[in-house]
CSV table of C-alpha atoms and ligand atoms in Angstrom, one decimal:
chain,number,residue,atom,x,y,z
A,1,MET,CA,9.9,8.0,-15.1
A,2,ASP,CA,12.6,5.6,-14.1
A,3,LEU,CA,10.9,3.6,-11.3
A,4,SER,CA,13.9,1.5,-10.6
A,5,LYS,CA,15.2,4.3,-8.4
A,6,PHE,CA,12.4,3.6,-5.9
A,7,LEU,CA,12.2,-0.1,-6.3
A,8,VAL,CA,14.0,-2.2,-3.7
A,9,GLN,CA,15.6,-5.2,-5.4
A,10,PRO,CA,15.4,-8.6,-3.5
A,11,ASN,CA,18.2,-9.4,-1.2
A,12,THR,CA,19.5,-5.8,-0.9
A,13,LYS,CA,20.4,-4.1,2.4
A,14,VAL,CA,18.4,-0.9,2.5
A,15,LYS,CA,19.8,2.3,4.0
A,16,LEU,CA,17.2,5.0,4.0
A,17,SER,CA,19.9,7.6,3.8
A,18,ASP,CA,20.5,6.4,0.2
A,19,PHE,CA,16.9,7.4,-0.6
A,20,PRO,CA,16.5,11.2,-0.4
A,21,SER,CA,13.1,12.1,0.9
A,22,ASP,CA,13.0,15.4,-1.0
A,23,TYR,CA,13.8,14.0,-4.4
A,24,THR,CA,11.5,15.2,-7.2
A,25,CYS,CA,13.2,13.9,-10.4
A,26,LYS,CA,13.0,16.5,-13.1
A,27,TYR,CA,9.9,18.2,-11.7
A,28,LYS,CA,10.3,21.5,-9.9
A,29,SER,CA,6.8,22.2,-8.8
A,30,LYS,CA,3.4,20.7,-8.2
A,31,ASP,CA,2.1,22.4,-11.3
A,32,GLU,CA,4.7,20.8,-13.5
A,33,ALA,CA,3.7,17.3,-12.2
A,34,GLN,CA,0.0,17.8,-12.2
A,35,GLY,CA,-0.6,17.0,-15.9
A,36,LYS,CA,1.2,13.7,-15.7
A,37,LEU,CA,-0.7,12.7,-12.5
A,38,ILE,CA,-4.0,13.5,-14.2
A,39,ASP,CA,-3.0,11.3,-17.2
A,40,ASN,CA,-2.0,8.5,-14.9
A,41,ILE,CA,-5.3,8.7,-12.9
A,42,ALA,CA,-7.2,8.4,-16.2
A,43,GLU,CA,-5.1,5.4,-17.4
A,44,MET,CA,-5.6,3.7,-14.0
A,45,ALA,CA,-9.4,4.0,-14.4
A,46,ASP,CA,-9.2,2.4,-17.8
A,47,LEU,CA,-6.9,-0.4,-16.6
A,48,GLN,CA,-9.2,-0.9,-13.5
A,49,ASP,CA,-12.1,-1.4,-15.8
A,50,LYS,CA,-10.3,-4.2,-17.6
A,51,LEU,CA,-9.1,-5.7,-14.3
A,52,TYR,CA,-12.8,-5.8,-13.1
A,53,ALA,CA,-14.1,-7.3,-16.4
A,54,ASP,CA,-11.3,-9.9,-16.6
A,55,ASP,CA,-12.1,-10.9,-13.0
A,56,ARG,CA,-8.9,-13.0,-12.5
A,57,TRP,CA,-6.3,-10.9,-10.9
A,58,ALA,CA,-6.5,-8.8,-7.8
A,59,LEU,CA,-4.2,-5.9,-6.9
A,60,LEU,CA,-3.3,-5.2,-3.3
A,61,LEU,CA,-1.6,-1.9,-2.5
A,62,ILE,CA,0.0,-1.6,0.9
A,63,PHE,CA,0.8,1.8,2.3
A,64,GLN,CA,3.2,2.1,5.3
A,65,ALA,CA,4.7,5.2,6.8
A,66,LEU,CA,5.4,7.2,9.9
A,67,ASP,CA,2.7,9.7,11.0
A,68,ALA,CA,2.0,12.7,8.7
A,69,ALA,CA,3.8,11.1,5.7
A,70,GLY,CA,0.7,11.5,3.6
A,71,LYS,CA,-0.8,8.0,3.3
A,72,ASP,CA,-4.3,9.3,3.6
A,73,GLY,CA,-3.8,12.1,1.1
A,74,ALA,CA,-2.0,9.8,-1.4
A,75,ILE,CA,-4.9,7.3,-1.2
A,76,LYS,CA,-7.5,10.0,-1.6
A,77,HIS,CA,-5.8,11.7,-4.6
A,78,VAL,CA,-4.2,8.8,-6.5
A,79,MET,CA,-7.4,6.7,-6.3
A,80,SER,CA,-9.8,9.5,-7.1
A,81,GLY,CA,-10.5,8.2,-10.6
A,82,LEU,CA,-11.2,4.6,-9.6
A,83,ASN,CA,-14.6,3.0,-9.7
A,84,PRO,CA,-15.6,2.6,-6.0
A,85,GLN,CA,-17.3,-0.7,-6.8
A,86,GLY,CA,-14.0,-2.2,-7.7
A,87,THR,CA,-12.0,-0.8,-4.8
A,88,MET,CA,-11.8,-1.6,-1.1
A,89,VAL,CA,-9.9,0.4,1.5
A,90,TYR,CA,-9.0,-0.9,4.9
A,91,SER,CA,-7.2,1.0,7.7
A,92,PHE,CA,-5.5,-1.2,10.2
A,93,LYS,CA,-5.4,0.2,13.7
A,94,GLN,CA,-4.5,-1.2,17.1
A,95,PRO,CA,-6.0,-4.8,17.0
A,96,SER,CA,-9.3,-5.3,18.7
A,97,ALA,CA,-9.8,-7.9,21.4
A,98,GLU,CA,-11.2,-10.3,18.7
A,99,GLU,CA,-8.2,-9.7,16.4
A,100,ILE,CA,-5.8,-10.3,19.3
A,101,ASP,CA,-7.4,-13.6,19.8
A,102,HIS,CA,-6.2,-14.7,16.4
A,103,ASP,CA,-2.9,-15.0,14.5
A,104,TYR,CA,-1.8,-11.6,13.1
A,105,LEU,CA,-2.6,-12.4,9.5
A,106,TRP,CA,-6.2,-13.3,10.4
A,107,ARG,CA,-7.5,-9.7,9.9
A,108,ILE,CA,-5.4,-9.3,6.9
A,109,ASN,CA,-6.8,-12.5,5.2
A,110,LYS,CA,-10.3,-11.3,5.9
A,111,SER,CA,-9.6,-8.0,4.1
A,112,LEU,CA,-7.9,-9.3,0.9
A,113,PRO,CA,-9.4,-8.0,-2.3
A,114,GLU,CA,-11.6,-10.2,-4.4
A,115,ARG,CA,-10.5,-11.1,-7.9
A,116,GLY,CA,-11.0,-8.1,-10.2
A,117,ARG,CA,-10.7,-5.6,-7.4
A,118,ILE,CA,-8.1,-3.3,-6.0
A,119,GLY,CA,-7.5,-3.5,-2.3
A,120,ILE,CA,-5.9,-0.7,-0.5
A,121,PHE,CA,-4.3,-1.2,2.9
A,122,ASN,CA,-3.7,1.9,5.0
A,123,ARG,CA,-1.2,0.2,7.4
A,124,SER,CA,-1.1,-3.6,7.3
A,125,HIS,CA,0.5,-6.8,8.7
A,126,TYR,CA,3.8,-4.8,8.6
A,127,GLU,CA,2.7,-3.1,11.8
A,128,ASP,CA,3.2,-6.5,13.4
A,129,VAL,CA,7.0,-6.2,12.7
A,130,LEU,CA,7.2,-2.4,13.2
A,131,VAL,CA,5.1,-0.8,16.0
A,132,VAL,CA,5.0,-4.2,17.8
A,133,ARG,CA,8.7,-4.5,17.6
A,134,VAL,CA,9.6,-0.8,18.4
A,135,HIS,CA,7.4,-0.8,21.5
A,136,ASN,CA,8.0,-4.4,22.4
A,137,LEU,CA,4.2,-5.1,22.4
A,138,ILE,CA,4.7,-8.7,21.6
A,139,LYS,CA,4.8,-9.6,25.2
A,140,SER,CA,1.3,-8.2,25.8
A,141,LEU,CA,-0.1,-10.4,22.9
A,142,LYS,CA,-1.5,-13.8,23.6
A,143,MET,CA,1.4,-15.7,22.0
A,144,PRO,CA,2.5,-18.9,23.9
A,145,LYS,CA,5.6,-17.9,25.9
A,146,SER,CA,7.7,-20.7,24.4
A,147,LEU,CA,7.3,-19.2,20.9
A,148,LEU,CA,8.6,-15.8,21.9
A,149,ASN,CA,12.3,-16.5,21.0
A,150,ASP,CA,14.9,-13.9,20.2
A,151,ASN,CA,14.5,-14.7,16.5
A,152,ILE,CA,10.7,-14.0,16.5
A,153,TRP,CA,11.3,-11.1,14.0
A,154,ASP,CA,13.2,-13.3,11.6
A,155,VAL,CA,10.4,-15.8,11.9
A,156,ARG,CA,7.8,-13.1,11.1
A,157,HIS,CA,9.7,-11.8,8.1
A,158,ARG,CA,9.9,-15.3,6.7
A,159,GLU,CA,6.1,-15.7,7.4
A,160,ILE,CA,5.4,-12.5,5.6
A,161,ARG,CA,7.5,-13.5,2.6
A,162,ASP,CA,5.8,-16.8,2.4
A,163,PHE,CA,2.3,-15.3,2.8
A,164,GLU,CA,3.0,-12.8,0.0
A,165,LYS,CA,4.4,-15.5,-2.2
A,166,TYR,CA,1.3,-17.5,-1.7
A,167,LEU,CA,-0.8,-14.5,-2.6
A,168,SER,CA,1.2,-13.9,-5.8
A,169,GLU,CA,0.8,-17.6,-6.7
A,170,ASN,CA,-3.0,-17.1,-6.4
A,171,GLY,CA,-3.3,-14.1,-8.6
A,172,ILE,CA,-3.2,-11.4,-5.9
A,173,VAL,CA,-0.5,-9.0,-6.8
A,174,THR,CA,0.9,-7.0,-3.9
A,175,VAL,CA,2.8,-3.8,-4.2
A,176,LYS,CA,4.2,-2.1,-1.1
A,177,PHE,CA,4.8,1.6,-0.7
A,178,PHE,CA,6.9,3.1,2.1
A,179,LEU,CA,6.4,6.9,2.2
A,180,ASN,CA,9.8,8.1,3.2
A,181,LEU,CA,9.4,11.4,5.2
A,182,SER,CA,12.2,13.4,6.8
A,183,LYS,CA,12.0,14.3,10.5
A,184,ASP,CA,12.1,18.0,9.6
A,185,GLU,CA,9.2,17.7,7.2
A,186,GLN,CA,7.2,15.8,9.8
A,187,LYS,CA,7.8,18.6,12.2
A,188,ARG,CA,6.5,21.2,9.7
A,189,ARG,CA,3.4,19.1,9.0
A,190,PHE,CA,2.6,18.7,12.7
A,191,LEU,CA,3.0,22.4,13.3
A,192,LYS,CA,0.6,23.1,10.4
A,193,ARG,CA,-1.9,20.7,11.9
A,194,ILE,CA,-1.7,22.7,15.2
A,195,GLU,CA,-1.7,26.1,13.6
A,196,ASP,CA,-4.4,25.6,10.9
A,197,PRO,CA,-7.9,25.1,12.5
A,198,SER,CA,-9.1,23.0,9.5
A,199,LYS,CA,-6.2,20.6,10.2
A,200,ASN,CA,-6.5,20.5,14.0
A,201,TRP,CA,-8.5,17.3,13.9
A,202,LYS,CA,-5.6,15.5,12.3
A,203,PHE,CA,-3.3,16.3,15.2
A,204,SER,CA,-2.9,13.8,17.9
A,205,ALA,CA,-0.6,14.0,21.0
A,206,SER,CA,0.3,10.4,20.5
A,207,ASP,CA,1.9,11.3,17.1
A,208,LEU,CA,4.4,13.4,19.1
A,209,LYS,CA,5.2,10.5,21.4
A,210,GLU,CA,5.8,8.3,18.3
A,211,ARG,CA,8.1,11.0,16.9
A,212,GLN,CA,10.5,10.3,19.7
A,213,PHE,CA,10.9,6.9,18.2
A,214,PHE,CA,11.6,8.2,14.7
A,215,LYS,CA,15.1,6.7,14.5
A,216,GLN,CA,14.1,3.4,15.9
A,217,TYR,CA,11.2,3.2,13.3
A,218,GLN,CA,13.6,4.1,10.5
A,219,LYS,CA,16.0,1.4,11.5
A,220,CYS,CA,13.2,-1.1,11.8
A,221,TYR,CA,11.8,-0.1,8.4
A,222,GLU,CA,15.3,-0.6,6.9
A,223,GLU,CA,15.4,-4.2,8.2
A,224,VAL,CA,11.8,-5.0,7.3
A,225,ILE,CA,12.1,-3.7,3.8
A,226,SER,CA,15.4,-5.5,3.2
A,227,GLU,CA,13.9,-8.7,4.4
A,228,THR,CA,10.6,-8.6,2.6
A,229,SER,CA,11.2,-7.0,-0.8
A,230,THR,CA,10.9,-10.0,-3.1
A,231,LYS,CA,10.3,-10.8,-6.7
A,232,TYR,CA,6.7,-11.8,-5.6
A,233,SER,CA,6.1,-8.6,-3.7
A,234,ALA,CA,8.3,-5.6,-4.0
A,235,TRP,CA,8.8,-2.5,-1.9
A,236,TYR,CA,8.9,1.0,-3.3
A,237,ILE,CA,10.5,3.7,-1.2
A,238,ILE,CA,8.7,6.8,-2.2
A,239,PRO,CA,10.2,10.3,-1.5
A,240,ALA,CA,7.5,11.9,0.6
A,241,ASP,CA,8.7,15.3,1.5
A,242,LYS,CA,6.8,16.7,-1.5
A,243,LYS,CA,3.3,15.3,-1.4
A,244,TRP,CA,2.7,16.0,-5.1
A,245,PHE,CA,5.8,14.0,-6.1
A,246,ALA,CA,4.9,11.1,-3.8
A,247,ARG,CA,1.5,10.9,-5.5
A,248,LEU,CA,3.0,11.1,-8.9
A,249,VAL,CA,5.4,8.2,-8.3
A,250,ILE,CA,2.7,6.1,-6.7
A,251,SER,CA,0.4,6.6,-9.7
A,252,GLU,CA,3.3,5.7,-12.0
A,253,VAL,CA,4.0,2.4,-10.1
A,254,ILE,CA,0.3,1.4,-10.1
A,255,VAL,CA,-0.1,2.1,-13.8
A,256,SER,CA,3.1,0.1,-14.6
A,257,VAL,CA,2.0,-2.9,-12.5
A,258,LEU,CA,-1.5,-3.0,-14.0
A,259,LYS,CA,0.0,-2.7,-17.5
A,260,SER,CA,2.3,-5.6,-16.8
A,261,LEU,CA,-0.8,-7.9,-16.3
A,262,ASN,CA,-1.7,-7.5,-20.0
A,263,LEU,CA,-5.3,-7.1,-19.1
A,264,SER,CA,-8.0,-7.2,-21.7
A,265,TYR,CA,-11.8,-7.4,-21.8
A,266,PRO,CA,-13.1,-11.0,-22.0
A,267,LYS,CA,-13.5,-12.3,-25.5
A,268,LEU,CA,-16.8,-13.8,-26.4
A,269,SER,CA,-17.0,-17.2,-28.2
A,270,GLN,CA,-18.5,-17.4,-31.7
A,271,GLU,CA,-21.7,-18.9,-30.2
A,272,GLN,CA,-22.0,-16.0,-27.7
A,273,ILE,CA,-21.5,-13.5,-30.6
A,274,ASP,CA,-24.2,-15.2,-32.6
A,275,ASN,CA,-26.5,-15.1,-29.6
A,276,LEU,CA,-26.0,-11.4,-29.3
A,277,LYS,CA,-27.3,-11.0,-32.9
A,278,VAL,CA,-30.4,-12.9,-32.0
A,279,TYR,CA,-31.0,-10.8,-28.8
A,280,LYS,CA,-30.5,-7.7,-30.9
A,281,GLU,CA,-33.2,-8.9,-33.3
A,282,GLN,CA,-35.5,-9.7,-30.5
A,283,LEU,CA,-35.1,-6.2,-29.0
A,284,LEU,CA,-35.6,-4.4,-32.3
A,285,ASN,CA,-38.6,-6.5,-33.2
A,286,GLU,CA,-40.3,-5.9,-29.9
A,287,LYS,CA,-44.0,-4.9,-30.3
B,301,ATP,P1,-3.8,9.1,10.6
B,301,ATP,O1,-3.1,9.6,9.5
B,301,ATP,O2,-5.3,9.4,10.6
B,301,ATP,O3,-3.2,9.4,12.0
B,301,ATP,P2,-3.1,6.4,11.2
B,301,ATP,O4,-2.9,5.2,10.3
B,301,ATP,O5,-1.9,6.9,11.9
B,301,ATP,O6,-3.8,7.5,10.4
B,301,ATP,P3,-4.3,6.2,13.8
B,301,ATP,O7,-5.7,5.8,14.2
B,301,ATP,O8,-3.7,7.5,14.2
B,301,ATP,O9,-4.2,6.0,12.2
B,301,ATP,O10,-3.3,5.1,14.3
B,301,ATP,C1,-3.4,3.8,14.2
B,301,ATP,C2,-2.4,3.2,15.1
B,301,ATP,O11,-2.6,1.8,15.2
B,301,ATP,C3,-1.0,3.4,14.6
B,301,ATP,O12,-0.2,4.0,15.6
B,301,ATP,C4,-0.5,2.0,14.3
B,301,ATP,O13,0.9,1.9,14.6
B,301,ATP,C5,-1.3,1.2,15.3
B,301,ATP,N1,-1.4,-0.2,14.9
B,301,ATP,C6,-1.8,-0.7,13.7
B,301,ATP,N2,-1.6,-2.0,13.7
B,301,ATP,C7,-1.2,-2.4,14.9
B,301,ATP,C8,-0.8,-3.6,15.5
B,301,ATP,N3,-0.9,-4.8,14.8
B,301,ATP,N4,-0.4,-3.6,16.8
B,301,ATP,C9,-0.3,-2.4,17.4
B,301,ATP,N5,-0.6,-1.2,16.9
B,301,ATP,C10,-1.0,-1.2,15.7
B,302,MG,MG1,-2.0,8.5,13.4
């Protein structure tokens, strides 16, 4: 699949209307895409095993979206073949009192994946330039008043770029997914959550309130993605109206990023190989 369709090149001005949310490439149905997704999940498991054994790189996958875009489902399905020992998932909610008492990257830093691991962020530091901006929450945070200038969002975008560059220079590869959902499809999904008893628990009245800010969020996402897609840490805009297609593209991106690291199992020195022969002898000659 040509992933460049979804990749946001550095220094481009993103318009979400240029990214159709119902795009499905050559695939016409979930069944058609299923085989490729299964292959990708298997390949990801194999690459994760090498990532873990190599123990140098870490991969950080960031998922951002409006409500009901399918972040949770994508994480559940795409990561289903991974070894839980090498994976960490964090969901970032409204900050706690302790988190508010720190800079906004504090909780992010604490949750970064160790080398050899895959970290998955369900929401992230991007909330601090999205929900915080759309709802003007910055005033209720404990920032010194003199630092709350009009250019606070430019400052934060620059901080995020710098932070992600720092991560990349330390072997933590970040990949960012924006699940691009249409307003109509969001409505359909909310209605399903209300009508289907097994999905009732997923519905929250606050999601409807947020829906009223759909346009503002889209505008804000356009700016944030334009400002923070870099060669160190790229954004992918994933068509999310068809969940099965979103999952397929996400799996393709993850496989291609892991492959680009040229991972391999650690090679033993001649001395270590010779030692293995000795250990084998010892085991075979056990009385
Ligand atoms: P679900 O699919 O289960 O609804 P969710 O990610 O929407 O998943 P919720 O518990 O519904 O999880 O919502 C978390 C809320 O926390 C979101 O509305 C998000 O915008 C908000 N949030 C996350 N980070 C921050 C932040 N730094 N400041 C303010 N609000 C935040
Ligand atoms: Mg929610």
